């Protein structure tokens, strides 16, 4: 059966939202507190805006992952176009786990234990990348525009220099999110059903029959060796 969506949380929504938050926070912190230029390619960007946006993005990633991770619309894997997939077990990444803070905070503090989702740890990695590395996509775009002596890539979005100016950091983030998802998220959610779905999706009917026969022979040999 076709596996339509592994989970929207890492595929698109959270990484894209973090870039938007970082961009807005950088503008706000730079506008009110910006004094020190960050890079010559983007004269309006400041260290104050960069640092403020980084902190805001990482905190937002941790909180948003908790909110989004509790929504079955974003975490349940889809196998068809019906709504039955909403009744699912989203997996261990989205199950709250208690963490003790006794070794980190004074004993008189009221919250000695907190409950978070394991997925929030992954979100911190995405937030760190979105706040520190992804903005360099914007710096590259700025340098590209200056090399061709143009101010903006277009005027489709007034005041933002067109769609391309809104997508420069998103493209860098999308590549990282995909690699991170495939490397650190997918292996933890693998199941026999998912593996078989991926195998049989690319096999013809005759090839599936041959696979079943071969699996039957392996099982029979295993039984005979233990008998």
Short mmCIF file of C-alpha atoms in Angstrom, two decimals:
data_model
loop_
_atom_site.label_atom_id
_atom_site.label_comp_id
_atom_site.label_asym_id
_atom_site.label_seq_id
_atom_site.Cartn_x
_atom_site.Cartn_y
_atom_site.Cartn_z
CA UNK A 1 0.00 0.00 0.00
CA UNK A 2 1.32 3.40 -0.94
CA UNK A 3 2.97 5.27 1.92
CA UNK A 4 1.78 8.81 1.22
CA UNK A 5 3.36 10.73 4.07
CA UNK A 6 5.87 9.70 6.72
CA UNK A 7 5.26 12.69 8.94
CA UNK A 8 4.59 16.24 7.97
CA UNK A 9 6.23 17.60 11.10
CA UNK A 10 9.80 17.03 9.81
CA UNK A 11 9.09 16.98 6.11
CA UNK A 12 7.87 20.54 5.77
CA UNK A 13 5.94 22.43 8.42
CA UNK A 14 8.41 22.75 11.32
CA UNK A 15 11.56 23.53 9.25
CA UNK A 16 9.70 26.08 7.10
CA UNK A 17 8.17 27.75 10.17
CA UNK A 18 11.55 28.03 11.88
CA UNK A 19 13.01 29.91 8.92
CA UNK A 20 10.12 32.37 8.99
CA UNK A 21 10.51 32.88 12.75
CA UNK A 22 14.26 33.40 12.38
CA UNK A 23 13.77 35.96 9.62
CA UNK A 24 11.17 37.93 11.56
CA UNK A 25 13.13 37.80 14.82
CA UNK A 26 16.32 38.95 13.07
CA UNK A 27 14.48 41.97 11.70
CA UNK A 28 12.91 42.86 15.07
CA UNK A 29 16.12 42.48 17.11
CA UNK A 30 18.16 44.21 14.43
CA UNK A 31 15.71 47.12 14.20
CA UNK A 32 15.60 47.79 17.94
CA UNK A 33 19.05 46.69 19.10
CA UNK A 34 21.21 46.45 15.96
CA UNK A 35 24.50 48.32 16.18
CA UNK A 36 27.24 46.00 14.90
CA UNK A 37 27.27 45.03 11.17
CA UNK A 38 27.36 41.29 10.60
CA UNK A 39 28.54 40.89 7.01
CA UNK A 40 29.35 43.30 4.18
CA UNK A 41 27.15 41.41 1.70
CA UNK A 42 24.10 42.40 3.77
CA UNK A 43 24.78 45.82 5.32
CA UNK A 44 21.44 45.88 7.18
CA UNK A 45 22.11 42.63 9.06
CA UNK A 46 23.65 42.99 12.51
CA UNK A 47 25.18 40.74 15.16
CA UNK A 48 22.47 41.76 17.61
CA UNK A 49 19.79 40.68 15.19
CA UNK A 50 21.61 37.43 14.38
CA UNK A 51 22.09 36.44 18.04
CA UNK A 52 18.58 37.47 19.08
CA UNK A 53 17.07 35.54 16.18
CA UNK A 54 19.15 32.46 16.97
CA UNK A 55 17.95 32.33 20.57
CA UNK A 56 14.34 32.97 19.54
CA UNK A 57 14.46 30.28 16.85
CA UNK A 58 15.90 27.58 19.13
CA UNK A 59 13.32 28.30 21.85
CA UNK A 60 10.53 28.34 19.25
CA UNK A 61 11.70 25.01 17.82
CA UNK A 62 11.50 23.35 21.23
CA UNK A 63 8.02 24.73 21.96
CA UNK A 64 6.58 24.23 18.46
CA UNK A 65 7.73 20.61 18.37
CA UNK A 66 5.75 19.98 21.54
CA UNK A 67 2.61 21.60 20.12
CA UNK A 68 2.86 20.01 16.66
CA UNK A 69 3.97 16.65 18.05
CA UNK A 70 0.67 16.28 19.91
CA UNK A 71 -1.39 16.70 16.73
CA UNK A 72 -2.25 13.44 14.96
CA UNK A 73 -2.81 15.40 11.77
CA UNK A 74 0.93 16.04 11.71
CA UNK A 75 2.32 12.82 13.13
CA UNK A 76 0.20 9.91 11.92
CA UNK A 77 1.59 8.17 8.80
CA UNK A 78 -0.86 8.19 5.91
CA UNK A 79 -1.45 5.06 3.84
CA UNK A 80 -4.58 6.14 1.94
CA UNK A 81 -6.77 9.17 1.34
CA UNK A 82 -9.31 8.40 4.08
CA UNK A 83 -9.37 9.85 7.61
CA UNK A 84 -8.94 6.45 9.28
CA UNK A 85 -5.22 7.09 9.67
CA UNK A 86 -5.98 9.56 12.48
CA UNK A 87 -6.49 6.60 14.82
CA UNK A 88 -2.85 5.58 15.03
CA UNK A 89 0.12 5.09 17.30
CA UNK A 90 2.47 7.85 16.09
CA UNK A 91 5.51 6.12 17.57
CA UNK A 92 7.92 6.63 20.48
CA UNK A 93 9.14 10.01 19.23
CA UNK A 94 5.75 11.54 19.99
CA UNK A 95 5.04 9.91 23.36
CA UNK A 96 5.67 12.17 26.40
CA UNK A 97 8.51 11.05 28.64
CA UNK A 98 9.38 12.37 32.14
CA UNK A 99 12.82 13.89 32.74
CA UNK A 100 14.23 14.60 36.19
CA UNK A 101 15.76 18.03 36.87
CA UNK A 102 16.93 17.26 40.41
CA UNK A 103 20.59 17.49 39.45
CA UNK A 104 20.20 20.78 37.59
CA UNK A 105 18.00 22.95 39.81
CA UNK A 106 17.72 23.62 43.58
CA UNK A 107 15.69 21.15 45.62
CA UNK A 108 13.22 23.86 46.68
CA UNK A 109 12.19 24.56 43.06
CA UNK A 110 8.59 23.33 42.53
CA UNK A 111 9.23 21.54 39.21
CA UNK A 112 11.70 18.77 39.84
CA UNK A 113 10.47 16.78 36.82
CA UNK A 114 9.23 17.80 33.39
CA UNK A 115 7.51 15.87 30.62
CA UNK A 116 8.63 16.44 27.04
CA UNK A 117 8.39 14.67 23.71
CA UNK A 118 11.56 12.97 22.40
CA UNK A 119 10.91 14.70 19.09
CA UNK A 120 11.75 18.01 20.77
CA UNK A 121 15.40 16.96 20.88
CA UNK A 122 15.40 16.62 17.09
CA UNK A 123 13.64 19.97 16.84
CA UNK A 124 16.51 21.63 18.71
CA UNK A 125 18.90 20.41 16.00
CA UNK A 126 16.64 21.86 13.31
CA UNK A 127 16.36 25.11 15.26
CA UNK A 128 20.12 25.33 15.66
CA UNK A 129 20.65 24.86 11.92
CA UNK A 130 17.86 27.30 11.03
CA UNK A 131 19.36 29.98 13.26
CA UNK A 132 23.07 29.61 12.48
CA UNK A 133 23.60 27.99 9.07
CA UNK A 134 20.43 28.57 7.05
CA UNK A 135 20.72 32.41 7.04
CA UNK A 136 23.88 32.04 4.97
CA UNK A 137 21.58 31.11 2.10
CA UNK A 138 20.38 34.71 2.30
CA UNK A 139 23.96 35.99 2.38
CA UNK A 140 24.76 33.99 -0.74
CA UNK A 141 21.70 35.41 -2.49
CA UNK A 142 22.76 38.94 -1.50
CA UNK A 143 26.21 38.39 -2.96
CA UNK A 144 24.66 36.95 -6.13
CA UNK A 145 22.47 40.04 -6.57
CA UNK A 146 25.35 42.42 -6.01
CA UNK A 147 27.45 40.55 -8.56
CA UNK A 148 24.75 41.25 -11.16
CA UNK A 149 24.08 44.75 -9.76
CA UNK A 150 20.40 44.16 -9.05
CA UNK A 151 18.49 45.05 -5.90
CA UNK A 152 15.87 42.29 -5.95
CA UNK A 153 15.14 39.10 -7.88
CA UNK A 154 11.61 40.29 -8.63
CA UNK A 155 8.63 42.30 -7.41
CA UNK A 156 6.02 39.57 -6.93
CA UNK A 157 6.02 40.20 -3.15
CA UNK A 158 6.23 43.98 -2.53
CA UNK A 159 8.98 44.92 -0.10
CA UNK A 160 10.52 41.45 -0.13
CA UNK A 161 12.24 41.30 -3.51
CA UNK A 162 10.12 38.54 -5.01
CA UNK A 163 9.54 34.89 -4.21
CA UNK A 164 13.22 33.99 -4.63
CA UNK A 165 14.19 36.31 -1.77
CA UNK A 166 11.74 34.46 0.46
CA UNK A 167 13.07 31.05 -0.56
CA UNK A 168 16.86 31.43 -0.35
CA UNK A 169 17.14 30.22 3.27
CA UNK A 170 14.25 27.79 2.81
CA UNK A 171 16.16 25.85 0.15
CA UNK A 172 19.17 25.37 2.43
CA UNK A 173 16.88 24.35 5.28
CA UNK A 174 14.93 21.92 3.09
CA UNK A 175 18.08 20.03 2.11
CA UNK A 176 19.24 19.77 5.72
CA UNK A 177 15.78 18.74 7.00
CA UNK A 178 15.56 15.95 4.41
CA UNK A 179 19.04 14.60 5.17
CA UNK A 180 18.48 14.82 8.93
CA UNK A 181 15.08 13.15 8.62
CA UNK A 182 16.40 10.29 6.54
CA UNK A 183 19.47 9.82 8.73
CA UNK A 184 18.10 10.17 12.26
CA UNK A 185 14.30 10.00 12.20
CA UNK A 186 13.25 7.34 9.69
CA UNK A 187 15.35 4.46 11.14
CA UNK A 188 13.68 4.87 14.52
CA UNK A 189 10.21 4.44 13.02
CA UNK A 190 10.87 1.45 10.78
CA UNK A 191 8.54 -1.52 11.03
CA UNK A 192 8.12 -4.79 9.15
CA UNK A 193 4.99 -3.43 7.51
CA UNK A 194 6.77 -0.29 6.28
CA UNK A 195 9.67 -2.29 4.86
CA UNK A 196 7.35 -4.70 3.04
CA UNK A 197 5.30 -1.80 1.66
CA UNK A 198 8.43 -0.24 0.18
CA UNK A 199 9.60 -3.59 -1.28
CA UNK A 200 6.31 -4.68 -2.82
CA UNK A 201 5.58 -1.24 -4.22
CA UNK A 202 8.45 -1.72 -6.70
CA UNK A 203 7.90 -5.42 -7.52
CA UNK A 204 5.72 -6.98 -10.17
CA UNK A 205 3.22 -9.71 -9.28
CA UNK A 206 5.58 -12.48 -10.49
CA UNK A 207 8.46 -11.00 -8.50
CA UNK A 208 6.27 -10.85 -5.38
CA UNK A 209 5.36 -14.54 -5.82
CA UNK A 210 9.05 -15.44 -6.20
CA UNK A 211 9.86 -13.48 -3.04
CA UNK A 212 7.12 -15.28 -1.08
CA UNK A 213 8.41 -18.66 -2.26
CA UNK A 214 11.96 -17.78 -1.28
CA UNK A 215 10.85 -16.55 2.16
CA UNK A 216 8.92 -19.80 2.62
CA UNK A 217 12.02 -21.83 1.80
CA UNK A 218 14.10 -19.83 4.30
CA UNK A 219 11.50 -20.31 7.03
CA UNK A 220 11.29 -24.04 6.29
CA UNK A 221 15.07 -24.37 6.52
CA UNK A 222 15.01 -22.49 9.82
CA UNK A 223 12.39 -24.82 11.28
CA UNK A 224 14.31 -27.89 10.15
CA UNK A 225 17.56 -26.63 11.70
CA UNK A 226 15.85 -26.16 15.07
CA UNK A 227 13.95 -29.44 15.03
#
